mmCIF file of C-alpha atoms in Angstrom:
data_model
loop_
_atom_site.group_PDB
_atom_site.id
_atom_site.type_symbol
_atom_site.label_atom_id
_atom_site.label_comp_id
_atom_site.label_asym_id
_atom_site.label_seq_id
_atom_site.Cartn_x
_atom_site.Cartn_y
_atom_site.Cartn_z
ATOM 1 C CA MET L 1 -0.004 0.007 -0.002
ATOM 2 C CA GLY L 2 1.630 3.240 -1.111
ATOM 3 C CA LYS L 3 1.326 6.755 0.265
ATOM 4 C CA LEU L 4 -1.823 7.534 -1.704
ATOM 5 C CA ASN L 5 -3.703 4.573 -0.218
ATOM 6 C CA TRP L 6 -2.297 5.147 3.258
ATOM 7 C CA TRP L 7 -3.475 8.743 3.032
ATOM 8 C CA LEU L 8 -6.992 7.335 2.793
ATOM 9 C CA ILE L 9 -6.318 5.482 6.054
ATOM 10 C CA MET L 10 -4.650 8.199 8.012
ATOM 11 C CA ASN L 11 -3.981 11.862 8.031
ATOM 12 C CA GLU L 12 -0.259 11.683 8.751
ATOM 13 C CA LYS L 13 -0.344 15.237 10.081
ATOM 14 C CA ARG L 14 -1.969 13.792 13.203
ATOM 15 C CA LEU L 15 1.176 11.906 14.144
ATOM 16 C CA PHE L 16 3.232 15.061 13.659
ATOM 17 C CA ASP L 17 0.770 17.200 15.636
ATOM 18 C CA LEU L 18 0.560 14.707 18.504
ATOM 19 C CA ARG L 19 4.332 14.466 18.709
ATOM 20 C CA GLU L 20 4.809 18.225 18.535
ATOM 21 C CA TYR L 21 2.138 18.814 21.196
ATOM 22 C CA LYS L 22 4.143 16.600 23.586
ATOM 23 C CA ASP L 23 7.344 18.401 22.462
ATOM 24 C CA LEU L 24 9.016 15.138 21.461
ATOM 25 C CA SER L 25 11.570 14.409 18.799
ATOM 26 C CA GLN L 26 11.089 11.533 16.395
ATOM 27 C CA ILE L 27 14.092 9.868 18.023
ATOM 28 C CA LYS L 28 12.578 10.019 21.530
ATOM 29 C CA LEU L 29 9.264 8.609 20.318
ATOM 30 C CA ALA L 30 10.994 5.931 18.255
ATOM 31 C CA ASP L 31 13.021 4.911 21.309
ATOM 32 C CA TYR L 32 9.811 4.637 23.347
ATOM 33 C CA LEU L 33 8.285 2.397 20.649
ATOM 34 C CA GLY L 34 11.444 0.324 20.211
ATOM 35 C CA ILE L 35 11.840 1.231 16.557
ATOM 36 C CA THR L 36 14.235 3.297 14.508
ATOM 37 C CA GLN L 37 13.757 6.993 13.897
ATOM 38 C CA GLN L 38 13.704 6.211 10.170
ATOM 39 C CA THR L 39 10.726 3.871 10.626
ATOM 40 C CA TYR L 40 8.845 6.429 12.683
ATOM 41 C CA SER L 41 9.619 9.072 10.086
ATOM 42 C CA LEU L 42 8.092 6.867 7.360
ATOM 43 C CA TRP L 43 4.893 6.565 9.429
ATOM 44 C CA GLU L 44 4.771 10.294 10.004
ATOM 45 C CA LYS L 45 5.263 10.946 6.275
ATOM 46 C CA GLY L 46 2.536 8.441 5.450
ATOM 47 C CA THR L 47 4.784 6.220 3.337
ATOM 48 C CA LYS L 48 4.585 3.200 5.636
ATOM 49 C CA ILE L 49 1.633 1.769 7.562
ATOM 50 C CA ILE L 50 1.901 1.595 11.341
ATOM 51 C CA PRO L 51 1.504 -1.951 12.674
ATOM 52 C CA LEU L 52 -1.424 -2.393 15.075
ATOM 53 C CA LYS L 53 0.836 -3.132 18.035
ATOM 54 C CA HIS L 54 2.493 0.271 17.594
ATOM 55 C CA LEU L 55 -0.865 2.010 17.086
ATOM 56 C CA ASN L 56 -1.864 0.491 20.417
ATOM 57 C CA SER L 57 1.334 1.793 22.021
ATOM 58 C CA LEU L 58 0.768 5.282 20.613
ATOM 59 C CA SER L 59 -2.854 5.208 21.797
ATOM 60 C CA ASN L 60 -1.652 4.303 25.288
ATOM 61 C CA PHE L 61 1.149 6.873 25.272
ATOM 62 C CA TYR L 62 -1.007 9.771 24.100
ATOM 63 C CA GLU L 63 -4.067 8.535 26.026
ATOM 64 C CA ILE L 64 -6.262 8.845 22.958
ATOM 65 C CA SER L 65 -8.152 6.398 20.774
ATOM 66 C CA MET L 66 -6.613 4.520 17.875
ATOM 67 C CA ASP L 67 -9.667 5.707 15.924
ATOM 68 C CA TYR L 68 -8.400 9.272 16.295
ATOM 69 C CA ILE L 69 -4.839 8.393 15.305
ATOM 70 C CA VAL L 70 -5.939 6.732 12.045
ATOM 71 C CA GLY L 71 -8.599 9.315 11.255
ATOM 72 C CA LEU L 72 -11.750 7.278 11.888
ATOM 73 C CA THR L 73 -12.886 10.067 14.212
ATOM 74 C CA ASP L 74 -11.966 13.649 14.952
ATOM 75 C CA GLU L 75 -12.648 13.117 18.659
ATOM 76 C CA LYS L 76 -9.539 12.585 20.784
ATOM 77 C CA ASN L 77 -11.751 11.380 23.633
ATOM 78 C CA ASN L 78 -10.429 8.241 25.241
ATOM 79 C CA SER L 79 -13.547 7.671 27.339
ATOM 80 C CA GLY L 80 -13.980 3.934 27.744
ATOM 81 C CA ILE L 81 -10.624 3.165 26.128
ATOM 82 C CA ILE L 82 -8.655 0.465 27.872
ATOM 83 C CA LYS L 83 -4.866 0.622 27.976
ATOM 84 C CA LEU L 84 -3.653 -2.706 26.684
ATOM 85 C CA THR L 85 0.004 -3.560 27.030
ATOM 86 C CA GLU L 86 -0.426 -6.153 24.316
ATOM 87 C CA LEU L 87 -3.200 -6.734 21.808
ATOM 88 C CA ASN L 88 -5.027 -10.043 22.203
ATOM 89 C CA LYS L 89 -5.078 -11.823 18.836
ATOM 90 C CA ASN L 90 -7.838 -14.179 20.031
ATOM 91 C CA GLU L 91 -10.085 -11.306 21.106
ATOM 92 C CA ILE L 92 -9.518 -9.503 17.815
ATOM 93 C CA GLY L 93 -10.159 -12.732 15.945
ATOM 94 C CA SER L 94 -13.457 -13.327 17.718
ATOM 95 C CA ARG L 95 -14.569 -9.786 16.886
ATOM 96 C CA ILE L 96 -13.666 -10.257 13.222
ATOM 97 C CA LYS L 97 -15.672 -13.474 13.209
ATOM 98 C CA LYS L 98 -18.620 -11.692 14.858
ATOM 99 C CA ILE L 99 -18.555 -8.987 12.172
ATOM 100 C CA ARG L 100 -18.352 -11.613 9.452
ATOM 101 C CA GLU L 101 -21.214 -13.673 10.890
ATOM 102 C CA ASP L 102 -23.388 -10.613 11.649
ATOM 103 C CA ASN L 103 -23.063 -9.695 7.988
ATOM 104 C CA ASN L 104 -23.736 -13.228 6.739
ATOM 105 C CA LEU L 105 -20.318 -13.483 5.111
ATOM 106 C CA THR L 106 -18.273 -16.609 4.521
ATOM 107 C CA LEU L 107 -14.534 -16.630 5.024
ATOM 108 C CA ARG L 108 -14.256 -16.472 1.250
ATOM 109 C CA ASP L 109 -16.586 -13.438 1.046
ATOM 110 C CA LEU L 110 -14.579 -11.454 3.577
ATOM 111 C CA ALA L 111 -11.314 -12.537 2.012
ATOM 112 C CA LYS L 112 -12.528 -11.329 -1.366
ATOM 113 C CA GLU L 113 -13.515 -7.948 0.083
ATOM 114 C CA LEU L 114 -10.060 -7.558 1.623
ATOM 115 C CA ASN L 115 -8.260 -8.941 -1.440
ATOM 116 C CA THR L 116 -6.673 -11.756 0.525
ATOM 117 C CA THR L 117 -7.183 -15.479 1.065
ATOM 118 C CA SER L 118 -9.679 -17.427 3.171
ATOM 119 C CA SER L 119 -6.777 -18.987 5.050
ATOM 120 C CA THR L 120 -5.545 -15.504 6.017
ATOM 121 C CA ILE L 121 -8.982 -14.584 7.386
ATOM 122 C CA SER L 122 -9.109 -17.924 9.215
ATOM 123 C CA ALA L 123 -5.686 -17.217 10.769
ATOM 124 C CA TYR L 124 -6.991 -13.843 11.992
ATOM 125 C CA GLU L 125 -10.204 -15.315 13.378
ATOM 126 C CA THR L 126 -8.450 -18.134 15.235
ATOM 127 C CA GLY L 127 -5.871 -15.768 16.720
ATOM 128 C CA LYS L 128 -2.937 -17.343 14.940
ATOM 129 C CA THR L 129 -2.038 -14.064 13.271
ATOM 130 C CA LEU L 130 -2.560 -10.423 14.239
ATOM 131 C CA ILE L 131 -4.599 -8.691 11.553
ATOM 132 C CA LEU L 132 -2.772 -6.173 9.388
ATOM 133 C CA THR L 133 -3.602 -2.530 10.051
ATOM 134 C CA ALA L 134 -4.817 -1.971 6.495
ATOM 135 C CA PHE L 135 -7.244 -4.921 6.701
ATOM 136 C CA ALA L 136 -8.465 -3.847 10.157
ATOM 137 C CA TYR L 137 -9.072 -0.335 8.841
ATOM 138 C CA GLN L 138 -10.983 -1.649 5.808
ATOM 139 C CA ILE L 139 -13.205 -3.733 8.090
ATOM 140 C CA CYS L 140 -13.869 -0.714 10.321
ATOM 141 C CA ILE L 141 -14.865 1.454 7.360
ATOM 142 C CA LYS L 142 -16.973 -1.178 5.583
ATOM 143 C CA TYR L 143 -18.823 -2.423 8.674
ATOM 144 C CA ASN L 144 -18.889 0.827 10.652
ATOM 145 C CA VAL L 145 -17.014 -0.424 13.696
ATOM 146 C CA SER L 146 -14.399 1.215 15.865
ATOM 147 C CA LEU L 147 -10.758 0.156 15.540
ATOM 148 C CA ASP L 148 -10.574 0.452 19.328
ATOM 149 C CA TRP L 149 -13.505 -1.967 19.627
ATOM 150 C CA LEU L 150 -12.057 -4.342 17.030
ATOM 151 C CA CYS L 151 -8.760 -4.437 18.928
ATOM 152 C CA GLY L 152 -10.404 -4.926 22.333
ATOM 153 C CA LYS L 153 -9.584 -1.466 23.652
ATOM 154 C CA ARG L 154 -13.268 -0.597 23.949
ATOM 155 C CA LYS L 155 -16.031 -2.910 25.138
#
């Protein structure tokens, strides 16, 4: 997914604004996240997608919702947001399955919508693999659910 598509997912200016508001350098924030400054810079420029585990860490650090960070909402409000030290793949998988079943979709149907394979969707639903940020975002947009809810940060 290139910059143009990622721009649809996230207004990269948000990462810059959040960092500047806390008066942090990219290096300090990258150190906190356990990544390189170059990687963080690519996220801030919108040329690389932030993995969900790092979105969770940023949400915890800034005490705001992941929905705000990726542009699903303009509300920074973290009311009801749970700080998770680690995302639970099984919880996320069960929520993906619930969305799929609530919408009468087969694994194949959802896979087709996300341009992936049924086995990939199965791996997400069974908690074997953490869903990719881009797929999670597509599900949130298509089925009108919160990324925070999908990731278990909101009940």
